[in-house]
Amino acid sequence: MTVLGVTSSILGQPWRWRALAADGRDGFTGDDLVTQLLLARGCPREGLDAHRSPSIRAFMPDPSIFRDMDRAADRLADAVQAGEQVAIFGDYDVDGATSAALMVLVLRALGIEARTYIPDRLLEGYGPSGETMVRLAGEGASLIVTVDCGAQAFDALDAARDAPVDVIVIDHHKCSTTLPHALAVVNPNRLDEDEGAAHGHLAAVGMCFLTAAALVRTLRTRGFFADRAEPKLIDLLDIVALGTVADVAQLRGLNRAFVAQGLKVMGARRNIGVAALIEASRLTRNPTCTDLGFALGPRINAGGRVGRADLGVRLLTTLDPDEARTIAAELDRLNEERRAIETGVQEAADLLASRDRAVAVVAGHGWHPGVIGIVAGRLKEKLGRPAIVIAIDEHGVGKGSGRSIPGVDLGAAIMAAREHGLLSAGGGHAMAAGLTITASAIPAFTDFLEERLAAAVERSNGDRALLLDAVLAPGGVNPGLVDSLEVGGPYGMGWPAPRVAMGPVRVIRADVVGNGHVRTVVAGDDGRSIKAMAFRAADSALGQALLGAAPHRKLWLAGRAKIDDWSSRPSAELHVEDAAWAD
């Protein structure tokens, strides 16, 4: 059943109750607002108390349920007790940086100063190479821990075995039917996982936290803490939350607890680097889940995209406040540089994207590979289908990054394409993937994806509807409502933020600001007016409707109720995602 009778909005989609999608109810019952929000997101009634205030205790599994976890914990404990040299090999994105930082901080608290190695995105690419593994071993490392990578590093780990050096893989990316040779492969997405497979939505940093818990428990049983304090793993939840949100991991179960509790730790600013990052992001309040994804995360990412890949790890592990401020300022500068580069690639990709393909695959010579993931995400949002953006270098080799839509497993498709010989390398998870391809193979690769994913994309788009949690008059969208809605959080992938419909309203004023954003002031029949923003919508049907709405025509607006940070007094605004004519 549609909401407000909207069967085809300005963006061509029906509006439906989220609660109806969850359990067959037509809208909400008499439950309180937070209960309504939780139930509408699939929370069972018996789990309401745990989900209202998600805690680590309520959702934390026994780390031993994961294959190879005990073996990894034993080997790490041996290294700690023997004072071995440990190297942490991480990925260059936020999940990789936070995963590496967490392992460094845990080992530091246990008396080991581990070295880190983050590969250069442009010169080395994703994941460990055999050359690097051998070099780390030659420089004294007796144990290498790969984080957020390694699940597909067959050749590199063969070289490590021959070096010889022990390797522990802590990853969350999809695995093949065979695993690389390593002392332990800790990954909830191993095809042979049993109970641990239920946690396949965890980011790598979440798996590192579980590994740290297993390590501390192992050392406790060995009596290691008889004369020293145990590390407070709870203090590391700020970087766990940052990596989880930035990697767009589903915020359900343990991930919700990681983020909810991590935001509390972050508010205390115990980590010197995190505090400097918050300051560089010009946040004057405690960060929210949205800030992790759109303010803090992009700055950590900027180091790996257009600067030095190790800046994020250095920031999160430094003990020097002056160094932290210097690195945070550099990351802020690099983030601005990244935005400028991204704009050029985005404009070119938009022109090349086919509207007729189930999966949009675009490629360009000379595109900066550091921004292709962001551009793929923008393209996916604009087209409503999976998108892959490929940067081709001077040797005709393309580095690609893809983003998907719900119900379409892009990571599995990329791995299948690699097995068919279409890719030099590739992997990922359902919603995001990376690949290496020769330019000449791109047409065949595009056809392969079309044949494999067209039906899934069609099903996903056929089910497309704007899901709503409430309908309000403009006066009902106020700071009190925003505060109440936030109690049902944290929100993110897999636990969507509440969306409300507001109206009917008339557009009093509308103009274009910033990078194609439509800013409006609307007034309702209740005599109240409110500011509304439609981001990057100036050239869309939605933006044109708002800009061209006649004074006498009324609309329903749908979107997210937010606090207006630019207002001199506390007020709310609506971030508009769709609209429908009310008359």
Coordinates of C-alpha atoms in Angstrom, one line a residue:
M1 CA 0.0 0.0 0.0
T2 CA 1.4 3.4 -1.0
V3 CA 1.9 6.3 1.4
L4 CA -0.2 9.4 0.5
G5 CA -1.3 7.7 -2.7
V6 CA 2.1 8.3 -4.3
T7 CA 2.5 5.6 -6.9
S8 CA 5.0 7.5 -9.0
S9 CA 6.9 10.4 -7.5
I10 CA 8.8 13.1 -9.3
L11 CA 11.7 10.6 -9.4
G12 CA 9.3 7.9 -10.7
Q13 CA 9.0 5.7 -7.6
P14 CA 6.2 4.7 -5.3
W15 CA 6.3 5.7 -1.6
R16 CA 5.7 2.9 0.8
W17 CA 5.8 2.4 4.6
R18 CA 9.1 0.9 5.8
A19 CA 7.1 -1.0 8.5
L20 CA 5.0 -2.7 5.8
A21 CA 8.2 -4.0 4.2
A22 CA 9.4 -5.3 7.6
D23 CA 6.5 -7.2 8.9
G24 CA 3.4 -6.6 6.9
R25 CA 1.9 -3.8 9.0
D26 CA 0.5 -0.7 7.2
G27 CA 2.5 1.9 9.0
F28 CA 3.1 2.1 12.7
T29 CA 1.0 0.9 15.6
G30 CA 0.7 2.5 19.0
D31 CA 4.3 1.7 19.9
D32 CA 6.6 4.6 21.0
L33 CA 8.7 6.2 18.2
V34 CA 12.0 4.3 18.9
T35 CA 10.2 1.0 19.1
Q36 CA 8.6 1.7 15.8
L37 CA 11.9 2.5 14.2
L38 CA 13.6 -0.6 15.5
L39 CA 10.8 -2.9 14.5
A40 CA 10.7 -1.4 11.0
R41 CA 14.4 -2.2 10.6
G42 CA 13.8 -5.9 11.3
C43 CA 14.5 -6.0 15.0
P44 CA 12.5 -8.7 16.8
R45 CA 10.5 -7.6 19.7
E46 CA 12.5 -9.8 22.0
G47 CA 15.6 -7.9 20.9
L48 CA 14.3 -4.4 21.5
D49 CA 16.1 -3.8 24.8
A50 CA 19.5 -4.9 23.3
H51 CA 19.0 -2.7 20.2
R52 CA 17.8 0.4 22.0
S53 CA 21.3 0.8 23.6
P54 CA 23.5 -1.6 21.7
S55 CA 26.4 -2.8 23.9
I56 CA 29.5 -4.9 23.1
R57 CA 28.5 -7.3 25.9
A58 CA 25.1 -8.0 24.3
F59 CA 26.4 -8.7 20.7
M60 CA 30.0 -9.9 21.1
P61 CA 30.5 -13.5 20.0
D62 CA 33.2 -15.8 21.3
P63 CA 36.1 -15.1 19.0
S64 CA 36.9 -18.8 18.9
I65 CA 33.9 -19.5 16.7
F66 CA 35.9 -18.2 13.7
R67 CA 38.2 -20.7 11.9
D68 CA 41.9 -20.2 12.6
M69 CA 41.2 -17.6 15.3
D70 CA 42.7 -19.6 18.2
R71 CA 45.7 -20.4 16.0
A72 CA 46.2 -16.7 15.2
A73 CA 45.8 -15.8 18.9
D74 CA 48.4 -18.4 20.0
R75 CA 50.9 -17.2 17.4
L76 CA 50.5 -13.6 18.4
A77 CA 50.8 -14.5 22.0
D78 CA 54.0 -16.3 21.3
A79 CA 55.3 -13.2 19.5
V80 CA 54.4 -11.0 22.5
Q81 CA 56.0 -13.2 25.1
A82 CA 59.2 -13.7 23.0
G83 CA 59.4 -10.0 22.0
E84 CA 59.5 -10.8 18.3
Q85 CA 59.5 -8.2 15.6
V86 CA 56.0 -8.0 14.1
A87 CA 55.0 -6.3 10.9
I88 CA 51.5 -5.1 10.1
F89 CA 50.6 -5.0 6.4
G90 CA 47.5 -3.0 5.8
D91 CA 45.3 -1.6 3.0
Y92 CA 45.4 2.1 2.1
D93 CA 41.7 2.8 2.8
V94 CA 40.1 3.7 6.1
D95 CA 39.3 0.2 7.0
G96 CA 42.9 -0.8 6.3
A97 CA 44.3 2.2 8.2
T98 CA 42.1 1.6 11.3
S99 CA 42.8 -2.1 11.2
A100 CA 46.5 -1.6 11.2
A101 CA 46.3 1.1 13.8
L102 CA 44.3 -1.1 16.1
M103 CA 46.8 -3.9 15.9
V104 CA 49.7 -1.5 16.5
L105 CA 48.0 0.0 19.6
V106 CA 47.1 -3.4 21.0
L107 CA 50.6 -4.8 20.5
R108 CA 52.1 -1.6 21.9
A109 CA 50.0 -2.0 25.1
L110 CA 51.4 -5.6 25.3
G111 CA 55.1 -4.4 25.0
I112 CA 55.6 -4.9 21.2
E113 CA 56.2 -1.9 18.9
A114 CA 55.1 -3.3 15.6
R115 CA 56.1 -1.7 12.3
T116 CA 53.5 -1.0 9.7
Y117 CA 53.6 -1.2 5.9
I118 CA 50.9 0.4 3.8
P119 CA 51.4 0.0 0.0
D120 CA 51.3 2.9 -2.3
R121 CA 48.1 2.8 -4.3
L122 CA 49.7 4.0 -7.5
L123 CA 53.0 2.2 -7.4
E124 CA 52.1 -1.1 -5.7
G125 CA 48.4 -1.5 -5.9
Y126 CA 46.2 -3.4 -3.5
G127 CA 47.4 -6.2 -1.2
P128 CA 50.7 -7.7 -0.4
S129 CA 53.3 -8.6 -3.0
G130 CA 55.9 -11.4 -2.7
E131 CA 58.7 -8.9 -2.9
T132 CA 57.4 -6.9 0.1
M133 CA 56.8 -10.0 2.1
V134 CA 60.4 -11.2 1.5
R135 CA 61.8 -7.8 2.2
L136 CA 59.9 -7.5 5.6
A137 CA 61.2 -10.9 6.5
G138 CA 64.7 -9.9 5.5
E139 CA 64.5 -6.8 7.7
G140 CA 63.8 -8.9 10.7
A141 CA 60.1 -9.5 10.9
S142 CA 59.3 -13.1 12.1
L143 CA 55.6 -12.5 12.0
I144 CA 53.6 -10.6 9.4
V145 CA 49.9 -9.8 10.0
T146 CA 48.0 -8.7 6.9
V147 CA 44.8 -6.7 7.7
D148 CA 42.0 -5.8 5.3
C149 CA 43.8 -7.8 2.6
G150 CA 45.5 -11.1 2.0
A151 CA 42.5 -13.4 1.3
Q152 CA 43.4 -13.5 -2.4
A153 CA 47.2 -13.0 -2.1
F154 CA 48.2 -16.5 -3.2
D155 CA 51.6 -15.7 -4.8
A156 CA 52.6 -13.2 -2.1
L157 CA 52.0 -15.7 0.7
D158 CA 53.8 -18.5 -1.2
A159 CA 56.8 -16.2 -1.3
A160 CA 56.4 -15.5 2.4
R161 CA 56.3 -19.2 3.2
D162 CA 59.5 -19.7 1.2
A163 CA 61.2 -16.7 3.0
P164 CA 60.4 -18.2 5.5
V165 CA 58.1 -16.0 7.7
D166 CA 54.8 -16.7 9.4
V167 CA 51.8 -14.8 8.1
I168 CA 48.4 -14.3 9.7
V169 CA 45.7 -13.0 7.5
I170 CA 42.8 -10.9 9.1
D171 CA 40.4 -10.0 6.3
H172 CA 36.7 -9.8 5.4
H173 CA 36.7 -9.9 1.6
K174 CA 35.3 -12.8 -0.3
C175 CA 37.4 -15.9 -0.4
S176 CA 37.9 -18.5 -3.2
T177 CA 37.3 -22.2 -2.7
T178 CA 41.0 -22.5 -1.8
L179 CA 42.8 -20.3 0.6
P180 CA 46.3 -18.8 0.4
H181 CA 49.1 -20.5 2.3
A182 CA 49.2 -18.8 5.7
L183 CA 49.6 -19.8 9.3
A184 CA 46.0 -18.6 9.9
V185 CA 43.3 -17.0 7.8
V186 CA 40.8 -15.2 10.0
N187 CA 37.9 -14.2 7.8
P188 CA 34.1 -14.6 8.4
N189 CA 33.7 -14.9 4.6
R190 CA 35.7 -18.1 4.2
L191 CA 33.6 -20.6 2.3
D192 CA 34.2 -23.2 5.0
E193 CA 33.1 -20.9 7.9
D194 CA 30.4 -22.3 10.1
E195 CA 29.0 -20.2 13.0
G196 CA 31.4 -17.3 12.1
A197 CA 29.7 -16.8 8.8
A198 CA 26.9 -15.0 10.5
H199 CA 29.3 -12.1 11.1
G200 CA 30.3 -11.8 7.4
H201 CA 29.1 -8.2 7.5
L202 CA 31.9 -7.1 9.8
A203 CA 34.6 -4.8 8.5
A204 CA 38.2 -5.8 8.8
V205 CA 38.7 -3.5 11.8
G206 CA 35.9 -5.4 13.5
M207 CA 37.7 -8.7 12.9
C208 CA 40.9 -7.2 14.2
F209 CA 39.1 -6.2 17.4
L210 CA 37.9 -9.8 17.8
T211 CA 41.4 -11.0 17.2
A212 CA 42.7 -8.6 19.8
A213 CA 40.2 -9.9 22.3
A214 CA 41.3 -13.5 21.5
L215 CA 44.9 -12.5 22.0
V216 CA 44.3 -10.9 25.4
R217 CA 42.3 -13.9 26.5
T218 CA 45.1 -16.2 25.5
L219 CA 47.7 -14.2 27.3
R220 CA 45.5 -14.1 30.3
T221 CA 45.3 -17.9 30.4
R222 CA 49.1 -18.0 30.2
G223 CA 49.4 -15.7 33.3
F224 CA 50.9 -12.8 31.3
F225 CA 49.0 -10.2 33.2
A226 CA 50.0 -11.4 36.7
D227 CA 52.2 -8.4 37.1
R228 CA 50.9 -6.0 34.4
A229 CA 47.5 -4.4 33.5
E230 CA 45.4 -5.8 30.7
P231 CA 45.0 -3.4 27.7
K232 CA 41.6 -1.6 27.7
L233 CA 40.2 -2.8 24.4
I234 CA 37.1 -0.7 24.9
D235 CA 39.2 2.5 24.4
L236 CA 39.9 1.4 20.8
L237 CA 36.3 1.4 19.8
D238 CA 36.6 4.9 18.3
I239 CA 38.8 3.7 15.5
V240 CA 36.7 0.5 15.1
A241 CA 33.6 2.7 14.6
L242 CA 35.5 4.9 12.1
G243 CA 36.7 2.0 10.0
T244 CA 33.3 0.2 10.2
V245 CA 31.3 3.2 9.0
A246 CA 33.8 4.4 6.4
D247 CA 33.9 0.9 4.8
V248 CA 30.1 1.0 4.5
A249 CA 29.7 -2.1 6.5
Q250 CA 26.1 -3.1 7.5
L251 CA 25.2 -1.5 10.8
R252 CA 23.4 -4.5 12.3
G253 CA 24.3 -6.7 15.2
L254 CA 27.8 -6.3 16.5
N255 CA 28.6 -3.5 14.1
R256 CA 25.8 -1.3 15.7
A257 CA 27.4 -1.9 19.1
F258 CA 30.8 -1.1 17.7
V259 CA 29.6 2.2 16.3
A260 CA 27.3 3.2 19.2
Q261 CA 30.0 2.6 21.8
G262 CA 32.8 3.9 19.5
L263 CA 31.1 7.3 19.2
K264 CA 31.0 7.6 23.0
V265 CA 34.8 6.8 23.1
M266 CA 35.4 9.3 20.3
G267 CA 33.5 12.0 22.2
A268 CA 36.0 11.6 25.0
R269 CA 38.9 12.3 22.5
R270 CA 41.3 9.8 24.2
N271 CA 43.1 9.1 20.9
I272 CA 45.4 12.0 20.2
G273 CA 45.2 11.5 16.4
V274 CA 41.4 11.2 16.4
A275 CA 41.1 14.4 18.4
A276 CA 43.4 16.2 15.9
L277 CA 41.3 14.8 13.0
I278 CA 38.1 16.1 14.6
E279 CA 39.7 19.5 15.0
A280 CA 40.9 19.5 11.4
S281 CA 37.4 18.6 10.2
R282 CA 36.2 21.7 11.9
L283 CA 33.6 19.8 14.0
T284 CA 32.7 21.8 17.1
R285 CA 30.5 19.1 18.6
N286 CA 30.9 15.4 19.2
P287 CA 31.0 13.4 15.9
T288 CA 28.0 11.5 14.7
C289 CA 27.8 8.5 12.5
T290 CA 27.3 10.7 9.5
D291 CA 30.5 12.6 10.4
L292 CA 32.5 9.3 10.4
G293 CA 31.5 8.7 6.8
F294 CA 31.5 12.2 5.4
A295 CA 34.0 14.2 7.4
L296 CA 36.6 12.0 9.2
G297 CA 36.7 9.0 6.9
P298 CA 37.4 11.0 3.7
R299 CA 40.4 12.7 5.3
I300 CA 41.9 9.5 6.4
N301 CA 41.3 8.1 2.9
A302 CA 42.9 11.2 1.3
G303 CA 46.3 10.0 2.4
G304 CA 46.0 6.7 0.4
R305 CA 44.2 8.3 -2.5
V306 CA 46.4 11.3 -3.4
G307 CA 49.1 11.5 -0.8
R308 CA 51.3 9.2 1.4
A309 CA 49.4 6.0 2.1
D310 CA 50.8 5.6 5.7
L311 CA 49.5 9.0 7.0
G312 CA 46.3 7.6 8.4
V313 CA 48.0 4.9 10.4
R314 CA 50.6 7.4 11.7
L315 CA 47.9 9.8 12.8
L316 CA 45.9 7.1 14.7
T317 CA 49.0 5.7 16.5
T318 CA 51.1 8.8 17.3
L319 CA 51.8 9.7 20.8
D320 CA 52.8 13.3 19.9
P321 CA 50.1 15.9 19.8
D322 CA 52.1 18.3 17.6
E323 CA 52.7 15.5 15.1
A324 CA 49.0 14.6 15.2
R325 CA 48.0 18.2 14.4
T326 CA 50.5 18.3 11.5
I327 CA 49.4 15.1 10.0
A328 CA 45.7 16.0 10.4
A329 CA 46.3 19.3 8.7
E330 CA 48.1 17.6 5.8
L331 CA 45.2 15.1 5.4
D332 CA 42.7 18.0 5.3
R333 CA 44.8 19.6 2.5
L334 CA 45.0 16.4 0.6
N335 CA 41.2 15.9 1.0
E336 CA 40.7 19.3 -0.8
E337 CA 43.1 18.2 -3.5
R338 CA 41.2 14.9 -3.8
R339 CA 37.9 16.8 -4.3
A340 CA 39.3 18.8 -7.2
I341 CA 40.6 15.6 -8.9
E342 CA 37.3 13.8 -8.3
T343 CA 35.3 16.5 -9.9
G344 CA 37.1 16.2 -13.2
V345 CA 36.9 12.4 -13.3
Q346 CA 33.2 12.5 -12.3
E347 CA 32.3 14.8 -15.2
A348 CA 34.1 12.6 -17.7
A349 CA 32.5 9.4 -16.2
D350 CA 29.0 10.9 -16.3
L351 CA 29.4 11.6 -20.1
L352 CA 30.6 8.0 -20.8
A353 CA 28.1 6.1 -18.7
S354 CA 25.6 4.0 -20.6
R355 CA 22.0 4.2 -19.5
D356 CA 21.2 0.9 -21.4
R357 CA 23.5 -1.4 -19.5
A358 CA 22.6 -3.2 -16.2
V359 CA 26.1 -2.4 -14.9
A360 CA 27.7 0.9 -15.9
V361 CA 31.3 0.3 -16.8
V362 CA 33.3 3.4 -17.7
A363 CA 37.0 3.7 -18.4
G364 CA 39.4 6.6 -19.1
H365 CA 43.1 7.1 -19.8
G366 CA 44.9 9.1 -17.2
W367 CA 42.1 9.1 -14.6
H368 CA 43.5 9.2 -11.1
P369 CA 43.0 5.8 -9.6
G370 CA 42.7 7.3 -6.1
V371 CA 39.3 8.7 -6.8
I372 CA 37.6 6.0 -8.9
G373 CA 35.9 4.4 -5.9
I374 CA 34.2 7.6 -5.0
V375 CA 33.2 8.3 -8.6
A376 CA 31.8 4.8 -8.9
G377 CA 29.7 5.4 -5.8
R378 CA 28.3 8.7 -7.2
L379 CA 27.6 7.0 -10.5
K380 CA 25.8 4.2 -8.8
E381 CA 23.6 6.6 -6.9
K382 CA 22.8 8.6 -10.0
L383 CA 21.9 5.6 -12.2
G384 CA 20.4 3.3 -9.6
R385 CA 22.5 0.4 -10.8
P386 CA 26.0 -1.0 -10.1
A387 CA 28.9 1.1 -11.5
I388 CA 32.5 0.3 -12.2
V389 CA 35.1 3.1 -13.0
I390 CA 38.4 2.1 -14.5
A391 CA 41.5 4.2 -14.7
I392 CA 43.8 3.1 -17.5
D393 CA 47.5 3.9 -17.2
E394 CA 50.2 4.5 -19.9
H395 CA 50.8 0.8 -20.2
G396 CA 47.2 0.0 -21.0
V397 CA 46.5 -1.5 -17.6
G398 CA 43.3 -0.5 -15.9
K399 CA 42.7 -0.3 -12.2
G400 CA 38.9 -0.5 -11.4
S401 CA 36.7 0.1 -8.5
G402 CA 33.0 -0.8 -8.3
R403 CA 30.0 -0.1 -6.1
S404 CA 26.8 -2.1 -6.1
I405 CA 23.1 -1.8 -5.1
P406 CA 21.2 -4.0 -2.7
G407 CA 20.6 -7.5 -4.0
V408 CA 23.4 -7.5 -6.5
D409 CA 26.6 -9.2 -5.4
L410 CA 29.3 -7.4 -7.3
G411 CA 32.2 -9.0 -5.4
A412 CA 31.1 -12.5 -6.5
A413 CA 30.8 -11.4 -10.1
I414 CA 34.3 -9.8 -10.1
M415 CA 35.8 -13.0 -8.7
A416 CA 33.9 -15.0 -11.4
A417 CA 35.3 -12.7 -14.1
R418 CA 38.8 -13.3 -12.8
E419 CA 38.3 -17.0 -12.9
H420 CA 37.1 -16.7 -16.5
G421 CA 40.4 -15.0 -17.3
L422 CA 39.0 -11.6 -17.9
L423 CA 40.8 -9.9 -15.1
S424 CA 44.4 -10.0 -13.9
A425 CA 43.2 -9.6 -10.3
G426 CA 40.0 -8.8 -8.5
G427 CA 37.9 -9.3 -5.4
G428 CA 35.7 -7.6 -2.8
H429 CA 32.4 -8.0 -1.2
A430 CA 28.8 -7.7 -2.2
M431 CA 28.6 -3.9 -2.3
A432 CA 32.1 -3.0 -3.4
A433 CA 34.9 -4.5 -5.4
G434 CA 38.3 -3.8 -7.0
L435 CA 40.0 -5.2 -10.1
T436 CA 42.9 -5.0 -12.5
I437 CA 42.3 -5.4 -16.2
T438 CA 43.9 -4.8 -19.6
A439 CA 42.2 -2.1 -21.6
S440 CA 41.5 -4.5 -24.5
A441 CA 39.5 -6.9 -22.2
I442 CA 37.1 -4.2 -21.0
P443 CA 34.4 -4.8 -23.7
A444 CA 34.3 -8.6 -23.0
F445 CA 34.3 -7.9 -19.2
T446 CA 31.4 -5.5 -19.7
D447 CA 29.4 -8.2 -21.6
F448 CA 30.2 -10.8 -18.9
L449 CA 28.8 -8.6 -16.2
E450 CA 25.7 -7.8 -18.3
E451 CA 24.9 -11.5 -18.8
R452 CA 25.6 -12.4 -15.1
L453 CA 24.0 -9.5 -13.3
A454 CA 21.2 -8.1 -15.6
A455 CA 18.5 -10.2 -13.9
A456 CA 19.6 -9.3 -10.4
V457 CA 19.7 -5.6 -11.3
E458 CA 16.2 -5.8 -12.8
R459 CA 14.8 -7.5 -9.7
S460 CA 16.5 -4.9 -7.5
N461 CA 15.1 -2.0 -9.5
G462 CA 11.7 -3.6 -9.8
D463 CA 11.5 -3.7 -6.0
R464 CA 12.6 0.0 -5.8
A465 CA 10.5 2.2 -3.6
L466 CA 11.0 5.1 -1.3
L467 CA 10.4 3.7 2.2
L468 CA 9.0 6.1 4.8
D469 CA 8.8 6.0 8.6
A470 CA 6.4 8.9 9.3
V471 CA 4.3 11.7 7.7
L472 CA 4.4 15.1 9.3
A473 CA 3.3 18.7 8.9
P474 CA 6.3 21.2 8.6
G475 CA 5.9 22.2 12.2
G476 CA 6.5 18.5 13.2
V477 CA 10.0 18.6 11.8
N478 CA 11.8 20.2 14.7
P479 CA 14.9 19.6 16.8
G480 CA 12.9 17.4 19.2
L481 CA 11.9 15.1 16.4
V482 CA 15.5 14.8 15.2
D483 CA 16.7 14.0 18.7
S484 CA 14.0 11.3 19.1
L485 CA 14.9 9.8 15.7
E486 CA 18.6 9.6 16.6
V487 CA 17.8 7.3 19.6
G488 CA 17.1 4.5 17.2
G489 CA 20.6 4.8 15.7
P490 CA 23.3 4.5 14.8
Y491 CA 22.2 4.5 11.2
G492 CA 24.0 3.4 8.1
M493 CA 24.2 0.6 5.6
G494 CA 21.7 -2.1 6.6
W495 CA 20.1 0.1 9.3
P496 CA 18.8 3.0 7.3
A497 CA 18.2 6.4 8.8
P498 CA 14.6 7.4 9.3
R499 CA 12.9 9.0 6.3
V500 CA 9.8 11.2 6.7
A501 CA 7.3 12.8 4.3
M502 CA 6.4 16.4 5.0
G503 CA 3.6 18.5 3.7
P504 CA 1.7 19.5 1.8
V505 CA 3.9 22.6 1.3
R506 CA 4.4 25.5 -1.2
V507 CA 7.8 26.5 -2.3
I508 CA 8.4 30.1 -1.1
R509 CA 12.0 30.4 -2.3
A510 CA 14.4 28.2 -4.2
D511 CA 17.9 28.7 -5.5
V512 CA 21.1 26.8 -6.4
V513 CA 24.0 26.9 -4.0
G514 CA 27.4 25.2 -3.9
N515 CA 28.0 22.3 -6.2
G516 CA 24.6 22.0 -7.7
H517 CA 22.6 21.9 -4.4
V518 CA 19.0 23.2 -4.4
R519 CA 18.2 25.2 -1.3
T520 CA 14.5 26.0 -0.6
V521 CA 12.2 27.5 2.0
V522 CA 8.8 25.9 2.0
A523 CA 5.6 26.7 3.9
G524 CA 2.8 24.3 5.0
D525 CA -0.9 24.5 5.7
D526 CA 0.0 24.7 9.5
G527 CA 1.5 28.1 8.9
R528 CA 5.1 26.9 9.6
S529 CA 8.0 27.3 7.2
I530 CA 11.1 25.3 7.1
K531 CA 14.4 25.1 5.1
A532 CA 14.9 22.1 2.8
M533 CA 18.0 21.1 0.9
A534 CA 18.2 18.8 -2.1
F535 CA 21.9 18.0 -2.6
R536 CA 23.5 17.7 -6.0
A537 CA 20.0 17.9 -7.5
A538 CA 20.1 21.0 -9.6
D539 CA 20.1 19.1 -12.9
S540 CA 17.7 16.4 -11.8
A541 CA 14.0 16.1 -12.2
L542 CA 13.7 16.7 -8.4
G543 CA 15.8 19.9 -8.5
Q544 CA 14.0 21.3 -11.5
A545 CA 10.6 20.6 -9.9
L546 CA 11.7 22.5 -6.7
L547 CA 13.2 25.4 -8.7
G548 CA 10.2 25.7 -11.0
A549 CA 7.3 25.1 -8.7
A550 CA 4.5 27.6 -9.1
P551 CA 3.5 29.5 -5.9
H552 CA 0.1 27.9 -5.8
R553 CA 1.2 24.3 -6.4
K554 CA 1.6 22.0 -3.4
L555 CA 4.1 19.2 -2.9
W556 CA 4.9 16.4 -0.5
L557 CA 8.6 16.3 0.3
A558 CA 10.4 13.2 1.5
G559 CA 13.8 12.9 3.1
R560 CA 15.8 13.0 6.3
A561 CA 15.2 15.4 9.2
K562 CA 18.4 17.0 10.3
I563 CA 19.7 19.8 12.6
D564 CA 20.6 22.9 10.6
D565 CA 24.2 23.4 11.7
W566 CA 24.3 26.8 10.0
S567 CA 21.4 28.3 11.9
S568 CA 22.1 30.8 14.7
R569 CA 19.6 29.0 16.9
P570 CA 18.6 25.3 17.1
S571 CA 16.4 24.5 14.2
A572 CA 15.6 21.5 11.9
E573 CA 15.7 21.2 8.1
L574 CA 14.8 18.5 5.6
H575 CA 17.3 16.9 3.3
V576 CA 15.1 16.2 0.4
E577 CA 15.4 12.9 -1.5
D578 CA 12.2 12.9 -3.5
A579 CA 8.9 14.9 -3.9
A580 CA 5.4 14.4 -5.2
W581 CA 2.8 16.8 -6.3
A582 CA 0.0 17.1 -3.8
D583 CA -2.7 18.4 -6.1

